[in-house]
Amino acid sequence: MLTHYGPQLVNLFAAVLLLLAFAMLSQRRMLSLINLFAAQGFVLFLTTSLVAALTGQHHLYWSALLTLALKVILLPWILHRLIRKLNIKWDVETLINIPTTMLVGIVLVVLAFNLALPISQLAGTVTRSTLGIALASVLLSFLMMITRSKAIPQVIGFLAMENGLFFAATGAVYGMPMVVELGVALDVLVGALILGIFIFQIRERFDSLDTRHLERLKEL
Amino acid sequence: MIDLAGVAAQFTELMLAILLAPLLTGWVNQCRAWLQNRSAPGLLQPYRTLNKLFQKEVVLAHGASPLFRIAPYLIFGSLALAAAIVPTLDIDLPLNAAADAIALVGLLALARLFVSLAGMDIGTAFGSLGARREMMVGFLAEPALLMVLFTASLISGSTSLSTIVHTLAHKEFVIYPSMAFAGVAFTMVSLAENARIPIDNPATHLELTMIHEAMVLEYSGRHLAMIEWAASLKLFVYSCMGLALFFPFGIAESGDWLGIVLALPALLLKLAVGGAALALIEMLSAKMRIFRAPEFLGSAFLFAVLAMLVHVLLES
């Protein structure tokens, strides 16, 4: 039963991951953006545990639990607290309008799928066809970082990119070694904390979270 | 040689769609009232409204052309035909040989065309305003709907809805990730097409934001009854299309009479759950500005395109 439907379920979860990446790209509200990020983390947790169950790789259970603790509970909590403190719940300003962003997103997906096809044929894992989707979600998160002008969506884009990378590692080679995974997880956590402090500093300095202010290096 | 069983099944299905459609509308209204903490109208309220309207006198505007009088029947007719194509109880439908999913989209477009023409016919400001908005929503929603249907066609290798349902329901059960994308796109399209909340509000009268109600403002009596019935029928067609594409389980194979008997309660259950879900979506979302509608439907189209891409990547 599991061996039959398992790979299909992994594919389904991969599709949902891509769907959530697109939803984040089209989202205008900060709160929904954070909730979508948490949902993406949860799907990632499900996928990783499923792959662990399918392949019997026990270290994947640990990384799934790590994902659950970090990306579903801790980081969204930090982000929620951050936007409550900064009192910004609504507006997400974009540099390009959202339909254009979505169109660029589609082009990126086509590109990623094309790139991943020859690579995934070399891989021998049951999850090899999801590599294209992982690559696509990395690129989409990248696009989100580029097209948003405020700091918090950029941070969320960065964290979502890590989700995509993690998924790529799981899909292509059944996850990275535990040491690397722990290192990356810790990096992301510390990164989010530092960026949180950084955001406060930007706001104190410029009275706004628009990162375009940072392009001007001279004092006014 | 006429396939009598097929004709009987086809006729049953058509009558079922026409008779059950107001019930579905009543159920959705009831769920919505409950969720809004209002006391709900009876489940049979749409039938009572139709009965009342059929007994009322028709008041025609000055300068109404014959088209204005014919349009309600044409709209009802094309939607009834659309309802006949969508498999609800079993897949053995003779009409399905003549009309596939693309023809279904065409029939829906025909109904929309006549609603809009009738809206413009009288020449009131509201009528033409509603008609233009309807056409805008329509031309954005139609390609997305076609893409959703094409994704299902790619999976089953045929554009006939019977074959699609047969592949999805009666062959070996396979999880299709592309259908997740198609499902999102289809939900967005059907919300827009049925004048539901993010795009239009079905409960509104005389608001500047209305679309569907603006076009049918001049209708009265039996004409209005036909239009209202057709609107319910449209909701029913879309619900059944969604069920046929995404939850086809329970629809009987051809010649399986026991299956047909069992398919009816399954259909009612699925419609009840779907109607409640629709009411919930309407409750949770706020109405968009009309200029956001292209963005909403553009996303639906992109999701449908993604569904095809995912199908190529993961399922081929």
XYZ file of C-alpha atoms in Angstrom:
536
model
C 0.000 0.000 0.000
C 2.625 2.522 1.121
C 5.160 1.425 -1.457
C 2.525 1.781 -4.164
C 0.946 5.092 -3.235
C 3.963 6.525 -1.418
C 5.828 7.931 -4.447
C 2.541 9.269 -5.830
C 1.860 10.978 -2.511
C 5.348 12.489 -2.546
C 4.572 13.869 -6.002
C 1.287 15.282 -4.700
C 3.024 16.978 -1.771
C 5.623 18.358 -4.163
C 2.833 19.864 -6.262
C 1.249 21.396 -3.151
C 4.650 22.862 -2.232
C 4.854 24.534 -5.634
C 1.270 25.719 -5.280
C 2.110 27.351 -1.954
C 5.193 28.974 -3.459
C 2.954 30.552 -6.100
C 0.415 31.574 -3.492
C 3.188 33.346 -1.574
C 4.277 35.079 -4.739
C 0.776 36.451 -5.320
C 0.052 37.332 -1.695
C -0.448 40.967 -0.734
C -0.955 40.574 2.989
C 1.806 40.089 5.476
C -0.184 37.861 7.856
C -1.294 35.481 5.105
C 2.267 35.414 3.818
C 3.544 34.137 7.159
C 0.728 31.594 7.399
C 1.541 30.369 3.892
C 5.175 30.027 4.895
C 4.139 27.940 7.910
C 1.914 25.807 5.659
C 4.814 25.255 3.281
C 6.943 24.145 6.195
C 4.247 21.722 7.267
C 4.028 20.202 3.769
C 7.794 19.879 3.800
C 7.568 18.077 7.152
C 4.963 15.667 5.732
C 7.049 15.012 2.623
C 10.241 14.392 4.555
C 8.578 11.976 6.971
C 6.935 10.183 4.050
C 10.260 9.832 2.236
C 11.789 8.600 5.498
C 9.066 5.975 5.859
C 9.454 4.933 2.209
C 13.213 4.575 2.224
C 13.918 3.604 5.840
C 16.461 6.414 6.202
C 16.157 7.139 9.892
C 18.034 10.423 9.908
C 15.265 11.857 7.716
C 12.841 11.511 10.631
C 15.099 13.795 12.635
C 15.269 16.362 9.895
C 11.477 16.160 9.529
C 11.093 16.880 13.235
C 13.600 19.695 12.915
C 11.516 21.146 10.074
C 8.372 20.897 12.167
C 9.894 22.574 15.202
C 11.727 25.266 13.301
C 9.736 26.150 10.216
C 6.200 25.433 11.334
C 6.335 26.630 14.929
C 9.357 28.714 15.847
C 10.044 30.871 12.780
C 6.377 31.759 12.085
C 6.042 32.629 15.777
C 9.069 34.928 15.569
C 7.704 36.538 12.401
C 4.236 36.975 13.915
C 5.769 38.657 16.932
C 7.883 40.822 14.677
C 4.980 42.175 12.645
C 2.942 42.684 15.803
C 5.728 44.760 17.280
C 6.274 46.713 14.091
C 2.494 47.024 13.683
C 2.458 46.098 10.004
C -0.157 43.505 9.179
C -1.406 44.442 5.764
C 0.514 46.020 2.988
C 3.095 44.171 0.992
C 4.474 46.513 -1.619
C 5.742 45.000 -4.815
C 8.146 46.505 -7.308
C 6.512 44.857 -10.326
C 2.745 44.275 -10.297
C 1.564 40.845 -9.283
C 0.253 39.485 -12.626
C 3.623 40.228 -14.242
C 5.381 38.537 -11.332
C 3.186 35.480 -11.801
C 3.999 35.387 -15.522
C 7.730 35.570 -14.775
C 7.077 32.807 -12.238
C 5.599 30.559 -14.924
C 8.653 31.140 -17.128
C 10.873 30.210 -14.174
C 8.886 27.020 -13.623
C 9.284 26.005 -17.257
C 13.003 26.749 -17.014
C 13.383 24.754 -13.799
C 11.463 21.766 -15.163
C 13.601 21.771 -18.296
C 16.819 21.998 -16.310
C 15.829 19.303 -13.870
C 14.719 16.674 -16.388
C 18.200 15.476 -17.443
C 19.495 15.677 -13.854
C 16.624 13.702 -12.404
C 17.173 10.946 -14.969
C 20.609 10.392 -13.425
C 19.226 10.121 -9.890
C 18.136 6.720 -8.624
C 15.768 7.795 -5.870
C 12.025 7.206 -5.782
C 11.522 10.940 -5.521
C 13.663 11.982 -8.469
C 10.891 13.596 -10.502
C 10.298 16.149 -7.743
C 13.693 17.747 -8.349
C 12.207 20.099 -10.946
C 9.604 21.261 -8.478
C 12.227 21.852 -5.788
C 14.306 23.897 -8.207
C 11.204 25.823 -9.266
C 10.309 26.698 -5.670
C 13.852 27.898 -5.012
C 13.662 30.157 -8.076
C 10.180 31.387 -7.135
C 11.321 32.332 -3.628
C 14.256 34.103 -5.200
C 11.839 36.000 -7.430
C 9.832 36.937 -4.360
C 12.917 38.366 -2.683
C 13.697 40.403 -5.775
C 10.226 41.795 -6.408
C 9.293 42.833 -2.860
C 10.410 46.193 -1.596
C 9.773 45.717 2.118
C 12.163 43.878 4.394
C 9.881 41.255 5.947
C 8.630 39.695 2.693
C 12.269 39.515 1.617
C 13.116 37.624 4.795
C 10.195 35.269 4.209
C 11.416 34.782 0.640
C 14.829 33.843 1.997
C 13.327 31.338 4.430
C 11.106 29.870 1.710
C 14.162 29.477 -0.491
C 15.715 27.368 2.240
C 12.545 25.247 2.202
C 13.052 24.657 -1.511
C 16.709 23.727 -1.067
C 15.834 21.326 1.714
C 13.220 19.703 -0.489
C 15.710 19.425 -3.349
C 18.169 17.636 -1.050
C 15.461 15.246 0.150
C 14.255 14.532 -3.370
C 17.630 14.065 -5.043
C 19.760 12.224 -2.484
C 17.485 11.501 0.526
C 18.670 14.487 2.516
C 21.998 15.947 3.488
C 24.182 14.486 6.275
C 22.836 15.294 9.710
C 25.700 17.645 10.572
C 25.055 19.756 7.481
C 21.331 19.782 8.131
C 21.739 20.890 11.730
C 24.188 23.549 10.606
C 21.808 24.886 7.970
C 18.880 24.851 10.386
C 20.847 26.761 12.958
C 22.047 29.198 10.312
C 18.500 29.885 9.223
C 17.365 30.398 12.793
C 20.206 32.753 13.601
C 19.714 34.456 10.241
C 16.052 35.081 11.011
C 16.940 36.491 14.437
C 19.629 38.762 13.049
C 17.352 39.914 10.225
C 14.683 40.656 12.834
C 17.068 42.960 14.680
C 18.217 44.377 11.363
C 14.618 45.199 10.435
C 14.176 47.119 13.670
C 17.319 49.083 12.890
C 16.144 49.914 9.361
C 12.864 51.101 10.741
C 14.482 53.217 13.435
C 16.839 54.793 10.940
C 14.456 55.493 8.068
C 10.955 55.347 9.623
C 10.077 52.748 6.982
C 10.903 49.189 6.078
C 11.528 49.938 2.438
C 14.917 48.493 1.609
C 15.368 50.961 -1.241
C 16.486 53.421 1.426
C 19.547 51.270 1.912
C 20.730 51.979 -1.612
C 21.619 55.494 -0.576
C 24.725 55.244 1.510
C 25.367 58.893 2.299
C 23.905 60.680 5.259
C 21.130 63.063 4.389
C -30.461 1.523 -33.544
C -31.394 3.654 -30.565
C -29.834 2.741 -27.262
C -32.952 2.865 -25.070
C -31.146 2.465 -21.757
C -28.799 5.294 -22.690
C -31.670 7.573 -23.666
C -33.448 6.757 -20.415
C -30.307 7.489 -18.403
C -29.780 10.715 -20.318
C -33.373 11.812 -19.725
C -33.224 10.945 -16.006
C -30.024 12.881 -15.620
C -31.386 15.955 -17.404
C -34.600 15.969 -15.355
C -32.602 15.449 -12.177
C -30.376 18.423 -12.970
C -33.316 20.709 -13.795
C -35.305 19.700 -10.721
C -32.436 19.582 -8.234
C -30.744 22.833 -9.275
C -32.959 25.181 -7.172
C -32.510 22.834 -4.221
C -28.730 23.274 -4.425
C -29.139 27.055 -4.510
C -31.463 26.841 -1.501
C -28.935 24.719 0.355
C -26.079 27.147 -0.338
C -28.246 30.084 0.796
C -29.191 28.191 3.929
C -25.568 27.390 4.791
C -24.602 30.982 4.201
C -27.373 32.226 6.485
C -26.256 29.844 9.218
C -22.667 30.958 8.924
C -23.754 34.595 9.105
C -25.794 33.846 12.236
C -29.055 34.713 10.500
C -32.141 32.531 10.608
C -32.068 30.660 7.324
C -34.802 30.642 4.684
C -36.377 27.247 4.048
C -34.576 24.764 1.849
C -37.413 24.980 -0.688
C -37.419 28.780 -0.869
C -36.041 28.917 -4.456
C -38.953 26.727 -5.634
C -41.429 29.061 -3.929
C -39.766 32.067 -5.544
C -39.923 30.395 -8.953
C -43.575 29.514 -8.417
C -44.370 33.086 -7.432
C -42.536 34.521 -10.420
C -44.239 32.147 -12.868
C -47.628 33.385 -11.690
C -46.751 37.043 -12.014
C -47.433 39.183 -15.019
C -44.561 40.034 -17.357
C -43.757 43.730 -17.583
C -41.741 44.595 -20.670
C -39.776 47.789 -21.086
C -40.595 50.054 -24.012
C -38.290 49.300 -26.874
C -37.588 45.735 -25.805
C -36.722 43.748 -28.935
C -37.854 40.151 -29.494
C -34.380 39.081 -28.382
C -35.187 40.304 -24.885
C -38.164 37.967 -24.741
C -36.452 34.944 -26.308
C -33.211 35.231 -24.342
C -34.420 33.635 -21.053
C -35.511 30.487 -22.885
C -32.279 30.322 -24.898
C -30.215 30.755 -21.737
C -32.187 28.088 -19.924
C -31.992 25.773 -22.928
C -28.255 25.989 -23.410
C -27.599 25.496 -19.698
C -29.965 22.505 -19.621
C -28.052 21.016 -22.551
C -24.796 21.679 -20.702
C -26.245 19.901 -17.672
C -27.082 16.931 -19.867
C -23.465 16.539 -20.993
C -21.907 16.424 -17.521
C -22.015 12.884 -16.103
C -23.695 12.906 -12.702
C -25.122 9.414 -12.163
C -23.542 7.222 -14.810
C -21.222 7.691 -17.754
C -23.392 6.122 -20.428
C -24.753 9.313 -21.961
C -25.639 9.328 -25.678
C -25.208 13.106 -25.867
C -21.604 12.734 -24.807
C -20.736 11.265 -28.170
C -21.922 14.476 -29.796
C -20.539 17.049 -27.387
C -17.288 16.952 -25.466
C -15.759 19.249 -22.844
C -14.979 21.954 -25.409
C -18.593 21.996 -26.560
C -19.597 22.281 -22.908
C -17.510 25.438 -22.547
C -19.110 26.666 -25.772
C -22.612 26.095 -24.398
C -21.758 28.017 -21.252
C -20.386 30.821 -23.424
C -23.610 30.836 -25.477
C -25.651 31.311 -22.319
C -23.376 34.128 -21.238
C -23.632 35.793 -24.630
C -27.423 35.898 -24.476
C -27.494 37.162 -20.885
C -25.206 40.007 -21.922
C -27.151 40.800 -25.108
C -30.400 40.879 -23.154
C -28.750 43.144 -20.589
C -27.791 45.612 -23.293
C -31.058 45.299 -25.186
C -33.100 47.716 -23.081
C -30.363 50.311 -23.097
C -30.329 51.114 -19.403
C -27.066 52.151 -17.816
C -27.037 49.239 -15.390
C -27.751 46.691 -18.104
C -24.846 47.598 -20.349
C -22.541 48.105 -17.388
C -23.318 44.608 -16.132
C -23.000 43.135 -19.609
C -19.556 44.615 -20.126
C -18.347 43.370 -16.781
C -19.787 39.940 -17.462
C -17.961 39.778 -20.780
C -14.715 40.814 -19.094
C -15.065 38.111 -16.449
C -16.106 35.629 -19.122
C -13.211 36.133 -21.485
C -10.757 35.716 -18.611
C -12.480 32.725 -17.047
C -13.040 30.739 -20.233
C -9.393 29.978 -21.140
C -8.732 28.948 -17.534
C -11.691 26.567 -17.615
C -10.509 25.146 -20.940
C -7.025 24.590 -19.524
C -8.477 22.748 -16.522
C -10.455 20.516 -18.858
C -7.398 19.990 -21.067
C -5.385 18.824 -18.059
C -8.028 16.197 -17.353
C -8.040 15.361 -21.069
C -4.262 14.874 -21.081
C -4.625 12.383 -18.238
C -7.411 10.406 -19.857
C -6.461 10.939 -23.484
C -9.881 12.191 -24.507
C -11.916 15.373 -24.301
C -15.138 13.481 -23.705
C -16.322 13.926 -20.133
C -17.530 10.317 -19.978
C -14.074 9.010 -20.811
C -12.469 11.401 -18.328
C -14.759 10.201 -15.539
C -14.208 6.599 -16.600
C -10.415 7.024 -16.429
C -10.463 8.854 -13.113
C -13.059 6.760 -11.310
C -13.009 3.248 -12.685
C -9.417 2.536 -13.666
C -6.774 1.835 -11.056
C -6.656 4.639 -8.473
C -3.732 6.971 -9.145
C -2.966 10.252 -7.369
C -2.619 13.000 -9.960
C -0.690 15.990 -8.542
C -1.685 18.061 -11.571
C -5.306 17.789 -10.485
C -4.434 19.709 -7.300
C -3.493 22.713 -9.406
C -6.449 22.190 -11.711
C -8.721 22.020 -8.662
C -7.555 25.395 -7.383
C -7.970 26.927 -10.835
C -11.410 25.377 -11.254
C -12.593 26.658 -7.869
C -11.505 30.183 -8.774
C -13.170 30.010 -12.182
C -16.430 28.643 -10.860
C -16.602 31.319 -8.165
C -16.243 33.963 -10.853
C -18.619 32.330 -13.325
C -21.396 31.791 -10.812
C -21.332 35.393 -9.604
C -20.035 34.358 -6.203
C -18.400 36.541 -3.627
C -14.843 37.447 -4.534
C -16.063 38.671 -7.934
C -19.778 39.368 -7.571
C -22.346 39.076 -4.816
C -25.427 37.000 -5.666
C -27.433 38.569 -2.838
C -27.042 42.148 -4.001
C -29.613 44.360 -5.647
C -28.974 47.909 -6.781
C -25.362 48.177 -5.890
C -22.806 49.714 -8.176
C -20.631 46.631 -7.931
C -23.151 44.060 -9.133
C -22.588 42.115 -12.335
C -25.154 39.388 -12.827
C -28.009 41.212 -11.105
C -27.320 44.361 -13.134
C -27.972 42.513 -16.377
C -31.256 40.926 -15.335
C -32.628 43.989 -13.565
C -35.265 44.619 -16.251
C -36.702 41.121 -16.237
C -39.927 40.254 -14.481
C -42.485 37.465 -14.240
C -41.835 34.186 -16.024
C -38.779 35.598 -17.807
C -37.139 36.354 -14.479
C -38.158 32.913 -13.260
C -36.397 31.310 -16.245
C -33.279 33.414 -15.634
C -33.172 32.581 -11.939
C -33.708 28.915 -12.693
C -30.939 29.072 -15.292
C -28.603 30.670 -12.732
C -29.297 27.785 -10.328
C -28.758 25.366 -13.190
C -25.407 26.991 -13.947
C -24.316 26.524 -10.354
C -25.464 22.912 -10.571
C -23.552 22.334 -13.828
C -20.364 23.780 -12.389
C -20.733 21.775 -9.168
C -21.280 18.561 -11.105
C -18.385 19.359 -13.411
C -16.145 19.844 -10.381
C -17.381 16.614 -8.861
C -16.898 14.732 -12.129
C -13.325 15.985 -12.495
C -12.093 15.874 -8.910
C -14.391 13.507 -6.976
C -15.796 11.148 -9.612
C -16.086 8.244 -7.211
C -19.594 6.864 -7.058
C -20.561 7.651 -10.650
C -21.705 4.349 -12.115
C -20.241 2.570 -15.116
C -22.437 2.064 -18.162
C -25.073 -0.636 -17.751
C -24.530 -0.916 -14.018
C -28.098 -0.371 -12.769
C -27.319 -0.987 -9.100
C -24.511 1.545 -9.428
C -26.949 4.166 -10.730
C -29.241 3.614 -7.750
C -26.269 3.992 -5.414
C -24.942 6.991 -7.365
C -27.900 9.202 -6.423
C -27.264 9.329 -2.654
C -23.537 9.692 -3.375
C -24.284 12.653 -5.656
C -26.569 14.274 -3.072
C -23.957 13.855 -0.368
C -21.198 15.288 -2.549
C -23.390 18.242 -3.570
C -24.318 18.925 0.064
C -20.660 18.974 1.097
C -19.703 21.044 -1.964
C -22.483 23.565 -1.340
C -21.434 23.967 2.287
C -17.831 24.455 1.162
C -18.970 27.108 -1.321
C -20.847 28.948 1.433
C -17.754 28.753 3.621
C -15.502 30.185 0.887
C -17.976 33.001 0.363
C -18.025 33.741 4.072
C -14.259 33.799 4.397
C -13.478 36.091 1.474
C -14.243 39.724 0.895
C -15.563 41.041 -2.374
C -12.849 42.339 -4.667
C -12.770 45.543 -6.567
C -13.766 44.874 -10.153
C -10.268 45.768 -11.348
C -8.837 43.021 -9.202
C -10.918 40.460 -11.101
C -8.439 40.185 -14.019
C -5.691 39.439 -11.543
C -7.812 36.808 -9.773
C -8.760 35.084 -13.012
C -5.273 35.512 -14.444
C -3.974 33.550 -11.464
C -6.600 30.897 -12.169
C -5.315 30.629 -15.734
C -1.712 30.394 -14.541
C -2.627 27.651 -12.088
C -4.316 25.748 -14.898
C -1.193 26.120 -17.075
C 0.917 24.936 -14.145
C -1.344 21.910 -13.862
C -0.439 20.959 -17.423
C 3.268 21.542 -16.761
C 3.160 19.433 -13.603
C 1.393 16.725 -15.552
C 4.222 16.719 -18.087
C 6.889 16.634 -15.365
C 5.449 14.183 -12.875
C 2.955 11.973 -14.634
C 4.284 11.221 -18.065
